[in-house]
Coordinates of C-alpha atoms in Angstrom, one line a residue:
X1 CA 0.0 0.0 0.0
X2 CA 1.4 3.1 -1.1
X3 CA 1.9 6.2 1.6
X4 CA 0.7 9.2 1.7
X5 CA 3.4 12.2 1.0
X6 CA 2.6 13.3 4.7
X7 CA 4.0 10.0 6.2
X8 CA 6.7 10.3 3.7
X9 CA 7.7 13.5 4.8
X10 CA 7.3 12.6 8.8
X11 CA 10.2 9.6 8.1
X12 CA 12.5 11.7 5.9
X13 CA 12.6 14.7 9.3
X14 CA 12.9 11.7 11.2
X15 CA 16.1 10.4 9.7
X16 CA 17.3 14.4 9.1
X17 CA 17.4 14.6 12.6
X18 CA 18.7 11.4 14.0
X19 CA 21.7 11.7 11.8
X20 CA 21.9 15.5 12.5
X21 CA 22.4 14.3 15.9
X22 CA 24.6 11.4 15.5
X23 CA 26.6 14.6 14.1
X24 CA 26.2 16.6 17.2
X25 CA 27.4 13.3 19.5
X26 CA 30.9 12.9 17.3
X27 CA 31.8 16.7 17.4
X28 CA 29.9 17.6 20.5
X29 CA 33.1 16.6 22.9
X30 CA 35.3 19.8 21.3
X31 CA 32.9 22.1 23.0
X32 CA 34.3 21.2 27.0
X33 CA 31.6 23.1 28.5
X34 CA 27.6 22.8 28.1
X35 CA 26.8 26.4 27.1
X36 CA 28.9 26.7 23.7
X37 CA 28.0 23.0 23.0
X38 CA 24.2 24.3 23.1
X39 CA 25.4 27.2 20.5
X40 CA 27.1 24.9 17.9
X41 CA 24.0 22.8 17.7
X42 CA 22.3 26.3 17.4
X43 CA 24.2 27.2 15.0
X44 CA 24.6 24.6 12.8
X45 CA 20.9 24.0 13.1
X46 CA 20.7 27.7 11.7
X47 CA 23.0 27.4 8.8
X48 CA 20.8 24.2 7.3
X49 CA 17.6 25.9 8.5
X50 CA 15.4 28.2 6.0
X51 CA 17.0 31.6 6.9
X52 CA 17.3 34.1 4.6
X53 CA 20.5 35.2 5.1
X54 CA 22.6 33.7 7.8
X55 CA 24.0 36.3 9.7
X56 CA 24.0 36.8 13.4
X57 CA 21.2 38.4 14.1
X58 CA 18.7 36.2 12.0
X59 CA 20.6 33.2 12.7
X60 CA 19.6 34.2 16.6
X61 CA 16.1 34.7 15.7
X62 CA 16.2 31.4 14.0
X63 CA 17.4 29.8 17.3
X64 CA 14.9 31.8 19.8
X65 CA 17.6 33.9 21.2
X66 CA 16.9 37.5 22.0
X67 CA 20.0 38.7 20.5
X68 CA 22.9 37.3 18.6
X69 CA 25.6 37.4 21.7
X70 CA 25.4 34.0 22.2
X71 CA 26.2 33.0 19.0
X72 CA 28.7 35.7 18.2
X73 CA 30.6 34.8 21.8
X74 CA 30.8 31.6 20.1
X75 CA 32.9 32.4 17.4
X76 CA 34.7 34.9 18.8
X77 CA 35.1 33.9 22.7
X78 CA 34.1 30.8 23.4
X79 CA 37.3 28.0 24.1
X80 CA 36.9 25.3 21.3
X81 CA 39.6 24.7 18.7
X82 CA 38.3 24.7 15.2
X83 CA 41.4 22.5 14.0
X84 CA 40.2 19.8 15.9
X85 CA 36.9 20.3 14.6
X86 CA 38.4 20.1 10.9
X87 CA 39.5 16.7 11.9
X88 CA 36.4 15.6 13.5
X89 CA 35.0 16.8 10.2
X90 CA 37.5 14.6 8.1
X91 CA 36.6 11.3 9.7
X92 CA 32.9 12.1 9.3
X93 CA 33.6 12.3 5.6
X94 CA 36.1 9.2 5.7
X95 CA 33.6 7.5 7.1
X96 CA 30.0 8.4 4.9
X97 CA 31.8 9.2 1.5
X98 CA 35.4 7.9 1.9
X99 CA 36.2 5.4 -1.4
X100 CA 39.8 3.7 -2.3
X101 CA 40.3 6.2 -5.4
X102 CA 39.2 9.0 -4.0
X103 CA 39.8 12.6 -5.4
X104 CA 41.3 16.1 -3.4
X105 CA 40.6 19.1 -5.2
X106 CA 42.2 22.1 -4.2
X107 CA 40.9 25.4 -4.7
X108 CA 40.2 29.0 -3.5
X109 CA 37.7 31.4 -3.5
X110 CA 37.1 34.8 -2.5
X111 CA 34.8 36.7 0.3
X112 CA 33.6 39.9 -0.5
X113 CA 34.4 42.3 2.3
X114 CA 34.0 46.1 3.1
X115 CA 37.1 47.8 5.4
X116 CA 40.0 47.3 5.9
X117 CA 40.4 45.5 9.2
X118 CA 38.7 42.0 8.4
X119 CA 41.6 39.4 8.9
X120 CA 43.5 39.0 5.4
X121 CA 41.6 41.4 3.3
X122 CA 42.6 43.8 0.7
X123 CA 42.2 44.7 -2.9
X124 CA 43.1 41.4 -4.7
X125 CA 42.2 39.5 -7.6
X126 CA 39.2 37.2 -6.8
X127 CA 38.3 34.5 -9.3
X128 CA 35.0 34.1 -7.5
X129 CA 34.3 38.0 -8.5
X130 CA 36.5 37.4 -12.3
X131 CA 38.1 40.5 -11.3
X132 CA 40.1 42.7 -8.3
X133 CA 38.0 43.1 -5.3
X134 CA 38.4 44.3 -1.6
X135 CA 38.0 40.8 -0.1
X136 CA 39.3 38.1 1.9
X137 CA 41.0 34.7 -0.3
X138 CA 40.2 31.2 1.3
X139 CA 42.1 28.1 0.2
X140 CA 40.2 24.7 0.3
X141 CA 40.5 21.2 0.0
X142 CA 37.4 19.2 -0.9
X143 CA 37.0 15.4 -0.9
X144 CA 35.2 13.6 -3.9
X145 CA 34.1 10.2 -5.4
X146 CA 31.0 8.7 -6.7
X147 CA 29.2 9.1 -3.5
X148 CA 29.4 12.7 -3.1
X149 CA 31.7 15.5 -2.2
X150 CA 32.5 17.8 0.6
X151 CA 34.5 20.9 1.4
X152 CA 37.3 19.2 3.8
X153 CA 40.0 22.0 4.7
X154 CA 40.5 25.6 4.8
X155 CA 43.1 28.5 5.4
X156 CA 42.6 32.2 5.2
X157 CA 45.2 33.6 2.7
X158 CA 47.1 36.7 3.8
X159 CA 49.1 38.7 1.8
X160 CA 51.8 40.1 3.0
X161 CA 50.8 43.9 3.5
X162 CA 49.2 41.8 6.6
X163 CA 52.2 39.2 7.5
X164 CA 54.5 41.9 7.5
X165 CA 52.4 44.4 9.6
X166 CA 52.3 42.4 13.5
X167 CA 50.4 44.9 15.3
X168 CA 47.6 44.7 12.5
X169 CA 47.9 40.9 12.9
X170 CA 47.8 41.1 16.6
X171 CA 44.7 43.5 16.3
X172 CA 43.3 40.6 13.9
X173 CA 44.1 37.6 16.1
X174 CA 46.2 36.1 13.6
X175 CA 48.6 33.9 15.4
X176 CA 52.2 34.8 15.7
X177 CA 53.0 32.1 14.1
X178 CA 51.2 32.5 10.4
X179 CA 53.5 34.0 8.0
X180 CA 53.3 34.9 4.8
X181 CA 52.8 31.8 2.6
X182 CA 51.8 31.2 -1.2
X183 CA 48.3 29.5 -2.3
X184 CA 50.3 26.6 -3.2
X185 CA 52.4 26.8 0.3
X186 CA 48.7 26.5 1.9
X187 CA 47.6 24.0 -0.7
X188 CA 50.4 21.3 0.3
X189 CA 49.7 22.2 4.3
X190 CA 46.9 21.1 3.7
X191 CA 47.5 17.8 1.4
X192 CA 49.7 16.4 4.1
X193 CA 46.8 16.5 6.4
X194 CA 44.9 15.0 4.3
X195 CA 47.2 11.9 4.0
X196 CA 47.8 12.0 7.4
X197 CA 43.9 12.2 8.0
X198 CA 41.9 8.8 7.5
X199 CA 40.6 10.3 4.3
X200 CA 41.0 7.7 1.4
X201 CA 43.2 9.7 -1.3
X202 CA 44.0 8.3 -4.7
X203 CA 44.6 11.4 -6.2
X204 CA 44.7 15.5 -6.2
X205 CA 43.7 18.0 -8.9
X206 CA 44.1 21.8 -8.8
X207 CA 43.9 24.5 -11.4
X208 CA 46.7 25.8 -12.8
X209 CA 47.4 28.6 -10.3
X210 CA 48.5 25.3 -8.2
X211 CA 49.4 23.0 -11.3
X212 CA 52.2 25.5 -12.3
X213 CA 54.2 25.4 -9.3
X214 CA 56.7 22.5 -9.4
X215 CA 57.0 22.1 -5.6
X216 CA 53.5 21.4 -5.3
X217 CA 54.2 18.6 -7.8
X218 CA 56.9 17.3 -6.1
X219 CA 55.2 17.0 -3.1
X220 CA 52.7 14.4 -4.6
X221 CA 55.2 12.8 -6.2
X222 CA 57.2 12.3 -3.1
X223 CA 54.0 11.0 -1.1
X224 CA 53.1 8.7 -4.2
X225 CA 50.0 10.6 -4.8
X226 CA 48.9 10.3 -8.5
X227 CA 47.9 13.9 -9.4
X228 CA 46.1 15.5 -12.5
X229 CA 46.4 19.5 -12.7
X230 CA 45.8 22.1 -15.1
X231 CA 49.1 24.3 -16.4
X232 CA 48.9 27.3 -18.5
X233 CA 50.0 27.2 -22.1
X234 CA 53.4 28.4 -21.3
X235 CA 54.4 25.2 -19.0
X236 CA 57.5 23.9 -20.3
X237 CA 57.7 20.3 -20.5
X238 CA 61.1 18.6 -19.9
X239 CA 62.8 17.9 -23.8
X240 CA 59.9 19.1 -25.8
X241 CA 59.7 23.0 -24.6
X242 CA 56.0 24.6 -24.1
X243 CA 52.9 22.1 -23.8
X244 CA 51.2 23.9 -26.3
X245 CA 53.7 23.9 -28.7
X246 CA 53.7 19.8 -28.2
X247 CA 50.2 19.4 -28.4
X248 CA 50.0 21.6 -31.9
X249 CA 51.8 18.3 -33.5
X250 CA 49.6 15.9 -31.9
X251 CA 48.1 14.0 -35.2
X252 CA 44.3 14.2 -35.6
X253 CA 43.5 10.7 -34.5
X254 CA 45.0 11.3 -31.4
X255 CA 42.5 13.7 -30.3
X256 CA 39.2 11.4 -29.1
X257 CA 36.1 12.3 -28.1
X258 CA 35.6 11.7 -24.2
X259 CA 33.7 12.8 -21.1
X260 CA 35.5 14.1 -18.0
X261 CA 32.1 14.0 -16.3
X262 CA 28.4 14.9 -15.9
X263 CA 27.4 18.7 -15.4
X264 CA 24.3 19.5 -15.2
X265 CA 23.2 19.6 -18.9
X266 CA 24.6 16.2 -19.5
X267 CA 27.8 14.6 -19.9
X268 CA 31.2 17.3 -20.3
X269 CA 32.4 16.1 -23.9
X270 CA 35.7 17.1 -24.8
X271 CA 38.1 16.1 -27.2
X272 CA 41.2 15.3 -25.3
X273 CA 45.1 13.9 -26.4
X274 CA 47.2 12.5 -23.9
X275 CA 50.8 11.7 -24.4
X276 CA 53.3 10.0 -21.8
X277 CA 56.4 12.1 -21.0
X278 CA 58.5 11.0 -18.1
X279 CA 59.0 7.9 -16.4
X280 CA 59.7 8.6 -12.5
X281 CA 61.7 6.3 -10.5
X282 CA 60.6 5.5 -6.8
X283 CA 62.8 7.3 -4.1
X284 CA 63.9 3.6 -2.7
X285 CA 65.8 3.2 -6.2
X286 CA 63.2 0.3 -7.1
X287 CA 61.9 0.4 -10.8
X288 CA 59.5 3.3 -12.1
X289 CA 56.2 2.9 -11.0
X290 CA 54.7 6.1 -12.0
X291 CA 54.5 7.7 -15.1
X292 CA 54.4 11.4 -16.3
X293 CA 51.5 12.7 -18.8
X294 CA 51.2 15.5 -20.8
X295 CA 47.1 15.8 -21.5
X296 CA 45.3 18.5 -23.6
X297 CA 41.7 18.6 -24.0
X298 CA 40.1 20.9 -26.9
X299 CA 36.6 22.3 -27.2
X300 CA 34.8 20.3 -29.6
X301 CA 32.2 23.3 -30.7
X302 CA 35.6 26.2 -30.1
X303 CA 38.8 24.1 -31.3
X304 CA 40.7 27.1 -30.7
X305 CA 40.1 26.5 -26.9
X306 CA 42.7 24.2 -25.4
X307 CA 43.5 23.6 -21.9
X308 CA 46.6 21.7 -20.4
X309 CA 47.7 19.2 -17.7
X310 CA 50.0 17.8 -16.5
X311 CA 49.8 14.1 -14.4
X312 CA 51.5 11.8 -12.3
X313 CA 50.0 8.2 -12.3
X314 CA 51.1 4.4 -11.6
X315 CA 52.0 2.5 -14.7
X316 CA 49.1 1.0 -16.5
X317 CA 46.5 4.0 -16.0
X318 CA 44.7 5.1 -18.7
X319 CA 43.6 8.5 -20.5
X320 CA 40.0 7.8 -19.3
X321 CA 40.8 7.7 -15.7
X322 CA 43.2 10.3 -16.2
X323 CA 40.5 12.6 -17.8
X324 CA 37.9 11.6 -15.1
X325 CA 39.9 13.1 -12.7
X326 CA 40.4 16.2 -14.5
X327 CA 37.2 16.0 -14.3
X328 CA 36.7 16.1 -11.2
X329 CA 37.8 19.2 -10.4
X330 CA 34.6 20.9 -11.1
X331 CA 33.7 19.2 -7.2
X332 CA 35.0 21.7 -5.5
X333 CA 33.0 24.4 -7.9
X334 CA 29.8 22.9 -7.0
X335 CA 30.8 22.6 -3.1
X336 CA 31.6 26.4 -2.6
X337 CA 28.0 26.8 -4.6
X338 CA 26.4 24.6 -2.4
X339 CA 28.1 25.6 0.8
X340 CA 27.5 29.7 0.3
X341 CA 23.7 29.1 -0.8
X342 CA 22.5 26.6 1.5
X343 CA 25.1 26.8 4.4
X344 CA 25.8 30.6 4.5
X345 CA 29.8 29.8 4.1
X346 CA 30.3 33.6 2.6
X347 CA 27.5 35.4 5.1
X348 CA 29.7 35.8 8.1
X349 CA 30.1 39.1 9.8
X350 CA 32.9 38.4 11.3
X351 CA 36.5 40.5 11.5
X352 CA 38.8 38.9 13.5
X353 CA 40.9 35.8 11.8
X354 CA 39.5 32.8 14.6
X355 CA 36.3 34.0 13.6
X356 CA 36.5 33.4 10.2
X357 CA 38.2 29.9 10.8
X358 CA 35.3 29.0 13.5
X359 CA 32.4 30.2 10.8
X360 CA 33.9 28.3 7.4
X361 CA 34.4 25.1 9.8
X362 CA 31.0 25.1 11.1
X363 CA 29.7 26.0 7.8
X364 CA 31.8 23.6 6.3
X365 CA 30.2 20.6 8.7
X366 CA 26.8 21.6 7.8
X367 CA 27.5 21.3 4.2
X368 CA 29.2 17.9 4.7
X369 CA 26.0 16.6 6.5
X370 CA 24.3 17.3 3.8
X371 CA 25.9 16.0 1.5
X372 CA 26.0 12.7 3.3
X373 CA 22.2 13.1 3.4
X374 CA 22.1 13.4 0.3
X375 CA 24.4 10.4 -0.7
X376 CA 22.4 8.2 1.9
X377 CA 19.2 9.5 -0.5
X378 CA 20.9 8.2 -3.6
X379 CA 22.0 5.0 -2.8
X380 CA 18.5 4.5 -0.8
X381 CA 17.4 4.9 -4.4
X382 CA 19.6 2.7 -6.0
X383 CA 18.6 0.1 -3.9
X384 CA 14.8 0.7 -4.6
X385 CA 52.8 26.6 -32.6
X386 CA 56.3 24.9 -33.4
X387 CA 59.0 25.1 -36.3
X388 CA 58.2 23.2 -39.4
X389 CA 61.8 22.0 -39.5
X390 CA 61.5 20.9 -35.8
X391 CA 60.5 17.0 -36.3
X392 CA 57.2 16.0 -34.0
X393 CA 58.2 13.7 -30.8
X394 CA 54.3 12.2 -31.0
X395 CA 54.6 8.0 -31.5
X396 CA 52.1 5.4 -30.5
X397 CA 53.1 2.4 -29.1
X398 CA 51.1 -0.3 -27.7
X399 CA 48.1 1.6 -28.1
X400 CA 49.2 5.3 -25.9
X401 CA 50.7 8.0 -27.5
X402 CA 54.3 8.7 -26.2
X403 CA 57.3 10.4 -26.9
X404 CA 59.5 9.2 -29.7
X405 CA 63.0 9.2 -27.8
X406 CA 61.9 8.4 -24.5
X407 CA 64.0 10.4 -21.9
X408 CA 66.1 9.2 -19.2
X409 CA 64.4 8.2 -16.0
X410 CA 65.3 10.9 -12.9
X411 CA 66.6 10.3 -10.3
X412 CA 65.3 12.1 -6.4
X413 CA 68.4 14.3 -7.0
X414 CA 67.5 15.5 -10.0
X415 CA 65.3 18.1 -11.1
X416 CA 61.7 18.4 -11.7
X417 CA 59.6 19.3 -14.4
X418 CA 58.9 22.6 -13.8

């Protein structure tokens, strides 16, 4: 006999709020006393409730509180570490999403701010905006695979007219000990987290604001992390000079038509050409077990608009996992989406820099709870231009495209592509 939708409904808030507080019981024991545990569950309750915009005051209304003190003295007095919260957080999505091959994504994106004395902003450029904006710059890691995906880290970037001004970082509460450090620098703080955290990693992408710097490479490479990231046209590739310069003498059949994903007006086609590069020999002095690539994928409808990669993958993978993961770095577009309309991620009114790192994290855990929900949903489903003269390095051998004098292996010593 078929229920009615008001039965339906009754079940589905039933199972909302015994996993909400499932959630509350794993995180709850970071809050040492009763009163700020009472305000997280407020305010996490507040950021997945149906509040217009989820600032103090109508996140206090939300909760039945008179004003917004209470919630403000939590993120701006109360004792709790929102570190250890991160972690708490990266079990939680270990646990409920967490698969063998699954995918980091590293990104920022930018916080439109008014002043001057919000921890870390300034006039910089903000991809988020497409252009240069008085705001604040947040680095994140999100965690993907088939089951969903969820924001996972997070550092406020400070430029250095703030790093090297201490009484202006004191007056922010930026700890003493955060100095100035590149997007990158933060990106790889927080990958070694990651493989330090129970989180399942196969393998990181970035964009090429990441993908360009070699030491960010290196760092996967050293930790045996198979990586796929974007480069700009410019990247030089060991041997062969710029990428796109290589990839203008790829031969037509070695451009194929393949998706790098789902968006949401179907699959992403592409055409992409993938060619191997550089064999890498583990640090132990054992045989290669990675392999370098060099992957372009063109516009089918604009051929004129090419964008590069560069990878790092054990021996025997192939272009289509290489360009699923390339794929994949749209996750962590869809998370900030997700996490700023429904969570309130960029609604903060906070100035001072543990502020900011308390909101994102709590705002980060709401998203991640629903996109557990939401994953627990689905499978609940289930159930129910170079030279003419200069001669073209592109060969194919046993079915992959690689280069036609392969170069010698390197060594730990020796240097990386750059």
């Amino acid at each position: 006999m078929r229920k009615g939708p008001g039965v339906i409904d009754e079940r589905a808030v039933e199972i909302w709020n015994d996993e909400l507080e499932e959630l509350f019981l794993r995180t709850g024991h970071r809050f040492k006393r009763v009163e700020p545990r009472r305000r997280m569950r407020d305010y996490i309750r507040g950021l997945l409730g149906p509040v217009g915009r989820k600032n103090g005051w109508q996140l206090a209304e939300y909760a039945g509180h008179r004003t917004p003190d209470r919630l403000q003295r939590l993120l701006n007095g109360a004792r709790w570490n929102a570190d250890e919260l991160r972690d708490d957080l990266q079990h939680y999505v270990a646990e409920r999403l967490g698969e063998p091959d699954g995918i980091l994504v590293l990104d920022d994106t930018g916080f439109l701010k008014k002043g001057t004395t919000s921890a870390g902003v300034q006039r910089q450029y903000s991809g988020t905006a497409g252009r240069t904006e008085n705001c604040q710059i947040g680095v994140f890691a999100a965690y993907a695979t088939t089951r969903g995906r969820a924001l996972v880290d997070r550092e406020l970037y400070l430029p250095k007219s703030w790093t090297d001004d201490r009484d202006r970082c004191r007056a922010a509460h930026i700890p003493d000990e955060r100095t100035f450090a590149t997007k990158p620098d933060l990106a790889k703080v927080m990958v070694l987290r990651a493989i330090a955290s129970p989180l399942p990693i196969a393998w990181v992408t970035a964009d090429s604001a990441y993908g360009q710097e070699w030491r960010f490479r290196r760092l996967l490479e050293e930790t045996a992390i198979g990586y796929v990231v974007a480069v700009p046209k410019s990247q030089q590739v060991p041997h062969f000079g710029r990428i796109d310069h290589l990839f203008s003498q790829a031969p037509g059949e070695a451009w194929e038509r393949r998706s790098c994903g789902d968006g949401a007006k179907g699959p992403r086609l592409y055409h992409w050409a993938g060619l191997q590069i550089t064999s890498i020999e583990d640090f132990d002095g054992d045989m290669p077990t990675h392999q370098r690539w060099a992957l372009a994928r063109r516009s089918i409808n604009k051929p004129d608009e090419i964008a590069y990669y560069l990878a790092h993958a054990p021996l025997g993978t192939t272009i289509e996992t290489l360009v699923r993961v390339a794929g994949m770095r749209w996750a962590i577009e869809e998370a900030f989406q997700a996490a700023k309309n429904e969570c309130g991620l960029d609604q903060y009114e906070v100035r001072r820099y543990t502020g900011w790192m308390r909101h994102v994290t709590l705002a980060m855990l709401a998203h991640a709870f629903l996109a557990v929900m939401a994953a627990d949903a689905a499978a609940k489903g289930a159930a129910e231009t170079v030279p003419a003269l200069r001669p073209s390095p592109w060969q194919k051998f046993g079915g992959s495209w690689q280069l036609s004098t392969p170069p010698r292996l390197t060594s730990p010593s020796s240097t990386h592509a750059r």
